[in-house]
mmCIF file with all atom_site columns, C-alpha atoms in Angstrom:
data_model
loop_
_atom_site.group_PDB
_atom_site.id
_atom_site.type_symbol
_atom_site.label_atom_id
_atom_site.label_alt_id
_atom_site.label_comp_id
_atom_site.label_asym_id
_atom_site.label_entity_id
_atom_site.label_seq_id
_atom_site.pdbx_PDB_ins_code
_atom_site.Cartn_x
_atom_site.Cartn_y
_atom_site.Cartn_z
_atom_site.occupancy
_atom_site.B_iso_or_equiv
_atom_site.pdbx_formal_charge
_atom_site.auth_seq_id
_atom_site.auth_comp_id
_atom_site.auth_asym_id
_atom_site.auth_atom_id
_atom_site.pdbx_PDB_model_num
ATOM 1   C CA . MET A 1 1   ? 118.671 88.649  96.606 1.00 69.00 ? 253 MET A CA 1
ATOM 2   C CA . ARG A 1 2   ? 116.347 85.825  95.659 1.00 74.00 ? 254 ARG A CA 1
ATOM 3   C CA . LYS A 1 3   ? 113.534 87.342  97.786 1.00 85.00 ? 255 LYS A CA 1
ATOM 4   C CA . LEU A 1 4   ? 113.833 90.683  96.296 1.00 87.00 ? 256 LEU A CA 1
ATOM 5   C CA . ALA A 1 5   ? 113.281 88.940  92.666 1.00 82.00 ? 257 ALA A CA 1
ATOM 6   C CA . HIS A 1 6   ? 109.882 87.042  94.687 1.00 85.00 ? 258 HIS A CA 1
ATOM 7   C CA . VAL A 1 7   ? 108.532 90.367  95.478 1.00 90.00 ? 259 VAL A CA 1
ATOM 8   C CA . ILE A 1 8   ? 109.266 91.445  92.167 1.00 89.00 ? 260 ILE A CA 1
ATOM 9   C CA . GLY A 1 9   ? 107.542 88.519  90.635 1.00 88.00 ? 261 GLY A CA 1
ATOM 10  C CA . ALA A 1 10  ? 104.485 88.856  92.924 1.00 90.00 ? 262 ALA A CA 1
ATOM 11  C CA . GLY A 1 11  ? 104.289 92.552  92.331 1.00 93.00 ? 263 GLY A CA 1
ATOM 12  C CA . TRP A 1 12  ? 103.907 92.004  88.435 1.00 93.00 ? 264 TRP A CA 1
ATOM 13  C CA . LEU A 1 13  ? 101.756 88.782  88.837 1.00 94.00 ? 265 LEU A CA 1
ATOM 14  C CA . ALA A 1 14  ? 99.132  90.791  90.792 1.00 96.00 ? 266 ALA A CA 1
ATOM 15  C CA . ILE A 1 15  ? 99.363  93.747  88.012 1.00 95.00 ? 267 ILE A CA 1
ATOM 16  C CA . SER A 1 16  ? 98.722  91.138  85.627 1.00 95.00 ? 268 SER A CA 1
ATOM 17  C CA . VAL A 1 17  ? 95.904  89.173  87.251 1.00 96.00 ? 269 VAL A CA 1
ATOM 18  C CA . GLY A 1 18  ? 94.382  93.000  87.883 1.00 96.00 ? 270 GLY A CA 1
ATOM 19  C CA . PHE A 1 19  ? 94.688  93.447  83.975 1.00 96.00 ? 271 PHE A CA 1
ATOM 20  C CA . ILE A 1 20  ? 93.408  90.062  82.985 1.00 96.00 ? 272 ILE A CA 1
ATOM 21  C CA . LEU A 1 21  ? 90.076  90.948  85.455 1.00 97.00 ? 273 LEU A CA 1
ATOM 22  C CA . VAL A 1 22  ? 89.965  94.190  83.732 1.00 95.00 ? 274 VAL A CA 1
ATOM 23  C CA . THR A 1 23  ? 89.540  92.272  80.264 1.00 95.00 ? 275 THR A CA 1
ATOM 24  C CA . VAL A 1 24  ? 87.501  90.102  81.636 1.00 96.00 ? 276 VAL A CA 1
ATOM 25  C CA . ILE A 1 25  ? 85.350  92.646  83.247 1.00 95.00 ? 277 ILE A CA 1
ATOM 26  C CA . THR A 1 26  ? 85.101  94.601  79.802 1.00 94.00 ? 278 THR A CA 1
ATOM 27  C CA . VAL A 1 27  ? 84.301  91.715  77.519 1.00 94.00 ? 279 VAL A CA 1
ATOM 28  C CA . LEU A 1 28  ? 81.562  90.754  79.468 1.00 94.00 ? 280 LEU A CA 1
ATOM 29  C CA . CYS A 1 29  ? 79.556  94.466  79.597 1.00 92.00 ? 281 CYS A CA 1
ATOM 30  C CA . GLN A 1 30  ? 80.431  94.468  76.180 1.00 92.00 ? 282 GLN A CA 1
ATOM 31  C CA . VAL A 1 31  ? 78.424  91.612  75.065 1.00 92.00 ? 283 VAL A CA 1
ATOM 32  C CA . ALA A 1 32  ? 75.821  92.479  77.864 1.00 92.00 ? 284 ALA A CA 1
ATOM 33  C CA . PHE A 1 33  ? 74.894  95.917  76.943 1.00 91.00 ? 285 PHE A CA 1
ATOM 34  C CA . ARG A 1 34  ? 75.568  95.405  73.399 1.00 88.00 ? 286 ARG A CA 1
ATOM 35  C CA . TYR A 1 35  ? 73.253  91.780  73.293 1.00 90.00 ? 287 TYR A CA 1
ATOM 36  C CA . LEU A 1 36  ? 71.170  91.861  76.152 1.00 89.00 ? 288 LEU A CA 1
ATOM 37  C CA . LEU A 1 37  ? 70.322  95.811  76.176 1.00 89.00 ? 289 LEU A CA 1
ATOM 38  C CA . ALA A 1 38  ? 71.217  96.682  72.769 1.00 85.00 ? 290 ALA A CA 1
ATOM 39  C CA . LEU A 1 39  ? 73.460  99.848  73.742 1.00 89.00 ? 291 LEU A CA 1
ATOM 40  C CA . PRO A 1 40  ? 76.682  99.080  72.787 1.00 86.00 ? 292 PRO A CA 1
ATOM 41  C CA . LEU A 1 41  ? 79.385  100.929 74.493 1.00 87.00 ? 293 LEU A CA 1
ATOM 42  C CA . ALA A 1 42  ? 82.195  102.139 72.413 1.00 83.00 ? 294 ALA A CA 1
ATOM 43  C CA . TRP A 1 43  ? 85.086  102.443 75.355 1.00 88.00 ? 295 TRP A CA 1
ATOM 44  C CA . THR A 1 44  ? 84.721  98.512  75.982 1.00 88.00 ? 296 THR A CA 1
ATOM 45  C CA . GLU A 1 45  ? 86.694  96.967  73.299 1.00 88.00 ? 297 GLU A CA 1
ATOM 46  C CA . GLU A 1 46  ? 89.625  99.286  73.293 1.00 88.00 ? 298 GLU A CA 1
ATOM 47  C CA . VAL A 1 47  ? 90.151  99.136  77.179 1.00 90.00 ? 299 VAL A CA 1
ATOM 48  C CA . SER A 1 48  ? 89.945  95.250  77.367 1.00 92.00 ? 300 SER A CA 1
ATOM 49  C CA . ARG A 1 49  ? 92.478  95.658  74.183 1.00 91.00 ? 301 ARG A CA 1
ATOM 50  C CA . MET A 1 50  ? 94.838  97.609  76.131 1.00 91.00 ? 302 MET A CA 1
ATOM 51  C CA . ALA A 1 51  ? 94.153  95.610  79.197 1.00 93.00 ? 303 ALA A CA 1
ATOM 52  C CA . LEU A 1 52  ? 94.656  92.642  77.566 1.00 94.00 ? 304 LEU A CA 1
ATOM 53  C CA . VAL A 1 53  ? 98.351  94.010  76.378 1.00 93.00 ? 305 VAL A CA 1
ATOM 54  C CA . GLY A 1 54  ? 99.191  95.052  80.071 1.00 94.00 ? 306 GLY A CA 1
ATOM 55  C CA . ALA A 1 55  ? 98.726  92.074  81.032 1.00 95.00 ? 307 ALA A CA 1
ATOM 56  C CA . VAL A 1 56  ? 100.806 89.608  78.810 1.00 94.00 ? 308 VAL A CA 1
ATOM 57  C CA . TYR A 1 57  ? 103.640 92.518  80.057 1.00 94.00 ? 309 TYR A CA 1
ATOM 58  C CA . ALA A 1 58  ? 103.333 92.446  83.368 1.00 95.00 ? 310 ALA A CA 1
ATOM 59  C CA . GLY A 1 59  ? 103.234 88.583  83.324 1.00 93.00 ? 311 GLY A CA 1
ATOM 60  C CA . LEU A 1 60  ? 106.193 88.512  81.726 1.00 91.00 ? 312 LEU A CA 1
ATOM 61  C CA . PRO A 1 61  ? 108.918 88.358  85.252 1.00 92.00 ? 313 PRO A CA 1
ATOM 62  C CA . ALA A 1 62  ? 106.643 86.337  87.133 1.00 89.00 ? 314 ALA A CA 1
ATOM 63  C CA . ALA A 1 63  ? 106.599 83.735  83.979 1.00 88.00 ? 315 ALA A CA 1
ATOM 64  C CA . TYR A 1 64  ? 110.626 84.410  84.005 1.00 86.00 ? 316 TYR A CA 1
ATOM 65  C CA . LEU A 1 65  ? 110.887 83.498  87.603 1.00 85.00 ? 317 LEU A CA 1
ATOM 66  C CA . ARG A 1 66  ? 108.750 80.386  87.635 1.00 82.00 ? 318 ARG A CA 1
ATOM 67  C CA . GLY A 1 67  ? 110.227 79.154  84.741 1.00 76.00 ? 319 GLY A CA 1
ATOM 68  C CA . GLU A 1 68  ? 106.977 79.624  82.615 1.00 75.00 ? 320 GLU A CA 1
ATOM 69  C CA . HIS A 1 69  ? 108.526 81.179  79.498 1.00 72.00 ? 321 HIS A CA 1
ATOM 70  C CA . ILE A 1 70  ? 109.375 79.713  76.344 1.00 71.00 ? 322 ILE A CA 1
ATOM 71  C CA . VAL A 1 71  ? 113.216 77.874  76.169 1.00 70.00 ? 323 VAL A CA 1
ATOM 72  C CA . VAL A 1 72  ? 114.094 75.762  73.680 1.00 69.00 ? 324 VAL A CA 1
ATOM 73  C CA . ASP A 1 73  ? 115.981 73.554  75.679 1.00 71.00 ? 325 ASP A CA 1
ATOM 74  C CA . PHE A 1 74  ? 117.345 70.621  73.211 1.00 73.00 ? 326 PHE A CA 1
ATOM 75  C CA . PHE A 1 75  ? 121.116 71.880  72.970 1.00 74.00 ? 327 PHE A CA 1
ATOM 76  C CA . VAL A 1 76  ? 121.248 72.908  76.732 1.00 75.00 ? 328 VAL A CA 1
ATOM 77  C CA . SER A 1 77  ? 120.121 68.668  77.488 1.00 74.00 ? 329 SER A CA 1
ATOM 78  C CA . LEU A 1 78  ? 123.180 67.333  75.512 1.00 80.00 ? 330 LEU A CA 1
ATOM 79  C CA . LEU A 1 79  ? 125.826 70.347  76.880 1.00 79.00 ? 331 LEU A CA 1
ATOM 80  C CA . PRO A 1 80  ? 128.284 68.904  79.274 1.00 83.00 ? 332 PRO A CA 1
ATOM 81  C CA . GLY A 1 81  ? 127.723 69.556  82.483 1.00 78.00 ? 333 GLY A CA 1
ATOM 82  C CA . TRP A 1 82  ? 130.884 72.248  83.166 1.00 84.00 ? 334 TRP A CA 1
ATOM 83  C CA . LEU A 1 83  ? 129.679 73.911  80.738 1.00 84.00 ? 335 LEU A CA 1
ATOM 84  C CA . PHE A 1 84  ? 126.041 74.023  81.779 1.00 82.00 ? 336 PHE A CA 1
ATOM 85  C CA . GLN A 1 85  ? 126.578 77.519  83.879 1.00 83.00 ? 337 GLN A CA 1
ATOM 86  C CA . PRO A 1 86  ? 128.542 79.256  81.596 1.00 87.00 ? 338 PRO A CA 1
ATOM 87  C CA . TYR A 1 87  ? 126.343 78.888  78.622 1.00 85.00 ? 339 TYR A CA 1
ATOM 88  C CA . VAL A 1 88  ? 123.036 79.715  81.092 1.00 84.00 ? 340 VAL A CA 1
ATOM 89  C CA . ILE A 1 89  ? 124.734 82.904  82.587 1.00 88.00 ? 341 ILE A CA 1
ATOM 90  C CA . ALA A 1 90  ? 125.734 83.738  78.648 1.00 89.00 ? 342 ALA A CA 1
ATOM 91  C CA . MET A 1 91  ? 122.480 83.589  77.737 1.00 87.00 ? 343 MET A CA 1
ATOM 92  C CA . LYS A 1 92  ? 120.693 85.491  80.490 1.00 89.00 ? 344 LYS A CA 1
ATOM 93  C CA . LEU A 1 93  ? 123.080 88.459  79.854 1.00 93.00 ? 345 LEU A CA 1
ATOM 94  C CA . ILE A 1 94  ? 122.245 88.128  75.887 1.00 93.00 ? 346 ILE A CA 1
ATOM 95  C CA . CYS A 1 95  ? 118.391 88.146  77.268 1.00 91.00 ? 347 CYS A CA 1
ATOM 96  C CA . ALA A 1 96  ? 119.348 91.330  79.492 1.00 94.00 ? 348 ALA A CA 1
ATOM 97  C CA . VAL A 1 97  ? 120.927 92.905  76.482 1.00 96.00 ? 349 VAL A CA 1
ATOM 98  C CA . THR A 1 98  ? 117.743 92.534  74.395 1.00 95.00 ? 350 THR A CA 1
ATOM 99  C CA . LEU A 1 99  ? 115.293 93.892  77.279 1.00 95.00 ? 351 LEU A CA 1
ATOM 100 C CA . SER A 1 100 ? 117.752 96.475  77.861 1.00 96.00 ? 352 SER A CA 1
ATOM 101 C CA . TYR A 1 101 ? 116.976 97.207  73.978 1.00 97.00 ? 353 TYR A CA 1
ATOM 102 C CA . LEU A 1 102 ? 113.722 96.751  74.288 1.00 96.00 ? 354 LEU A CA 1
ATOM 103 C CA . THR A 1 103 ? 113.300 98.660  77.249 1.00 96.00 ? 355 THR A CA 1
ATOM 104 C CA . TYR A 1 104 ? 114.734 101.767 75.449 1.00 97.00 ? 356 TYR A CA 1
ATOM 105 C CA . GLY A 1 105 ? 111.973 101.891 72.674 1.00 96.00 ? 357 GLY A CA 1
ATOM 106 C CA . ALA A 1 106 ? 109.247 101.717 75.076 1.00 95.00 ? 358 ALA A CA 1
ATOM 107 C CA . PHE A 1 107 ? 110.323 104.990 76.724 1.00 95.00 ? 359 PHE A CA 1
ATOM 108 C CA . LEU A 1 108 ? 111.172 106.196 73.587 1.00 96.00 ? 360 LEU A CA 1
ATOM 109 C CA . GLN A 1 109 ? 106.874 105.156 72.642 1.00 95.00 ? 361 GLN A CA 1
ATOM 110 C CA . ILE A 1 110 ? 106.278 106.694 75.540 1.00 95.00 ? 362 ILE A CA 1
ATOM 111 C CA . ASP A 1 111 ? 107.932 109.980 74.652 1.00 94.00 ? 363 ASP A CA 1
ATOM 112 C CA . GLY A 1 112 ? 106.466 110.027 71.534 1.00 93.00 ? 364 GLY A CA 1
ATOM 113 C CA . THR A 1 113 ? 102.552 109.191 72.727 1.00 92.00 ? 365 THR A CA 1
ATOM 114 C CA . LYS A 1 114 ? 102.515 112.202 74.727 1.00 90.00 ? 366 LYS A CA 1
ATOM 115 C CA . GLY A 1 115 ? 99.492  113.899 74.510 1.00 88.00 ? 367 GLY A CA 1
ATOM 116 C CA . MET A 1 116 ? 97.605  111.278 72.478 1.00 92.00 ? 368 MET A CA 1
ATOM 117 C CA . THR A 1 117 ? 94.901  109.711 74.272 1.00 89.00 ? 369 THR A CA 1
ATOM 118 C CA . LEU A 1 118 ? 92.163  106.711 73.235 1.00 84.00 ? 370 LEU A CA 1
ATOM 119 C CA . ILE A 1 119 ? 89.703  107.282 70.798 1.00 84.00 ? 371 ILE A CA 1
ATOM 120 C CA . ALA A 1 120 ? 86.950  106.541 73.035 1.00 83.00 ? 372 ALA A CA 1
ATOM 121 C CA . LEU A 1 121 ? 88.122  107.111 76.341 1.00 83.00 ? 373 LEU A CA 1
ATOM 122 C CA . PRO A 1 122 ? 89.752  110.646 75.275 1.00 86.00 ? 374 PRO A CA 1
ATOM 123 C CA . THR A 1 123 ? 91.070  111.125 79.272 1.00 88.00 ? 375 THR A CA 1
ATOM 124 C CA . PHE A 1 124 ? 93.303  108.120 79.077 1.00 87.00 ? 376 PHE A CA 1
ATOM 125 C CA . PRO A 1 125 ? 96.798  108.556 77.604 1.00 91.00 ? 377 PRO A CA 1
ATOM 126 C CA . VAL A 1 126 ? 98.042  106.091 75.276 1.00 90.00 ? 378 VAL A CA 1
ATOM 127 C CA . SER A 1 127 ? 101.235 106.603 76.509 1.00 92.00 ? 379 SER A CA 1
ATOM 128 C CA . ALA A 1 128 ? 100.339 104.475 79.951 1.00 92.00 ? 380 ALA A CA 1
ATOM 129 C CA . ILE A 1 129 ? 100.199 101.238 77.917 1.00 91.00 ? 381 ILE A CA 1
ATOM 130 C CA . TYR A 1 130 ? 104.245 102.448 76.989 1.00 94.00 ? 382 TYR A CA 1
ATOM 131 C CA . ALA A 1 131 ? 104.617 102.761 80.725 1.00 95.00 ? 383 ALA A CA 1
ATOM 132 C CA . VAL A 1 132 ? 103.889 99.392  81.968 1.00 94.00 ? 384 VAL A CA 1
ATOM 133 C CA . GLN A 1 133 ? 105.513 97.937  78.928 1.00 95.00 ? 385 GLN A CA 1
ATOM 134 C CA . ALA A 1 134 ? 108.530 99.703  79.859 1.00 96.00 ? 386 ALA A CA 1
ATOM 135 C CA . ALA A 1 135 ? 108.447 99.186  83.850 1.00 96.00 ? 387 ALA A CA 1
ATOM 136 C CA . ALA A 1 136 ? 107.363 95.429  83.081 1.00 95.00 ? 388 ALA A CA 1
ATOM 137 C CA . LEU A 1 137 ? 110.974 95.373  80.433 1.00 96.00 ? 389 LEU A CA 1
ATOM 138 C CA . PHE A 1 138 ? 112.711 96.880  83.414 1.00 96.00 ? 390 PHE A CA 1
ATOM 139 C CA . SER A 1 139 ? 111.950 94.656  85.677 1.00 94.00 ? 391 SER A CA 1
ATOM 140 C CA . PHE A 1 140 ? 112.053 91.528  83.667 1.00 93.00 ? 392 PHE A CA 1
ATOM 141 C CA . THR A 1 141 ? 116.163 92.720  82.892 1.00 94.00 ? 393 THR A CA 1
ATOM 142 C CA . LEU A 1 142 ? 116.502 93.450  86.680 1.00 93.00 ? 394 LEU A CA 1
ATOM 143 C CA . LEU A 1 143 ? 115.064 89.714  87.436 1.00 91.00 ? 395 LEU A CA 1
ATOM 144 C CA . ILE A 1 144 ? 117.494 88.526  85.150 1.00 90.00 ? 396 ILE A CA 1
ATOM 145 C CA . LEU A 1 145 ? 120.599 89.992  86.672 1.00 91.00 ? 397 LEU A CA 1
ATOM 146 C CA . LEU A 1 146 ? 119.380 89.127  90.047 1.00 89.00 ? 398 LEU A CA 1
ATOM 147 C CA . THR A 1 147 ? 119.028 85.993  89.097 1.00 87.00 ? 399 THR A CA 1
ATOM 148 C CA . LEU A 1 148 ? 122.069 85.505  87.186 1.00 86.00 ? 400 LEU A CA 1
ATOM 149 C CA . ARG A 1 149 ? 123.577 82.538  88.365 1.00 81.00 ? 401 ARG A CA 1
ATOM 150 C CA . ASP A 1 150 ? 120.738 80.451  89.399 1.00 78.00 ? 402 ASP A CA 1
ATOM 151 C CA . PRO A 1 151 ? 120.068 78.127  86.523 1.00 73.00 ? 403 PRO A CA 1
ATOM 152 C CA . ARG A 1 152 ? 116.445 77.203  87.433 1.00 68.00 ? 404 ARG A CA 1
ATOM 153 C CA . THR A 1 153 ? 115.276 80.503  86.585 1.00 68.00 ? 405 THR A CA 1
ATOM 154 C CA . TYR A 1 154 ? 116.528 79.621  82.930 1.00 65.00 ? 406 TYR A CA 1
ATOM 155 C CA . VAL A 1 155 ? 115.677 76.030  82.586 1.00 65.00 ? 407 VAL A CA 1
ATOM 156 C CA . ALA A 1 156 ? 113.661 73.800  83.441 1.00 58.00 ? 408 ALA A CA 1
ATOM 157 C CA . GLN A 1 157 ? 115.197 72.122  86.772 1.00 54.00 ? 409 GLN A CA 1
ATOM 158 C CA . GLU A 1 158 ? 114.975 68.258  84.973 1.00 53.00 ? 410 GLU A CA 1
ATOM 159 C CA . VAL A 1 159 ? 117.342 69.749  82.507 1.00 49.00 ? 411 VAL A CA 1
ATOM 160 C CA . GLY A 1 160 ? 121.315 70.310  83.479 1.00 45.00 ? 412 GLY A CA 1
ATOM 161 C CA . LEU A 1 161 ? 121.354 70.478  87.075 1.00 46.00 ? 413 LEU A CA 1
ATOM 162 C CA . ASP A 1 162 ? 122.057 66.645  88.247 1.00 46.00 ? 414 ASP A CA 1
ATOM 163 C CA . SER A 1 163 ? 124.422 66.253  86.038 1.00 42.00 ? 415 SER A CA 1
#
């Protein structure tokens, strides 16, 4: 299961990097065309914004696996050793339920934006960005469940593991 989790995380990291590259390229095109050629492109701002949103959501599963997400570990470090593992499992289950709810909301957004397109790019459906969001959140939830008993994917290794 750990190997499957890493494959999923690596895939989402690659997707996130791709979105970041799209963001950088479109912003550079926007600057070059607007200020160097005096010929502004209407679509670059929307594409760069949507790519940045996609990069953030696509990066969530990979950040979780690497332990690079935000965790308040002050109370975790105060827990006795016997309570550490149950606490981490409980927190992961709460996160999984919350992410499931957010995934459901993303699917509702996909349904609500069917037929809508970006203003500057009338061929790009708005629901595509919500599809990336739903898939990333679902993968994040799946990764939490796959790594449920591994506390290293929730808190830093130096906190609680040596107790």
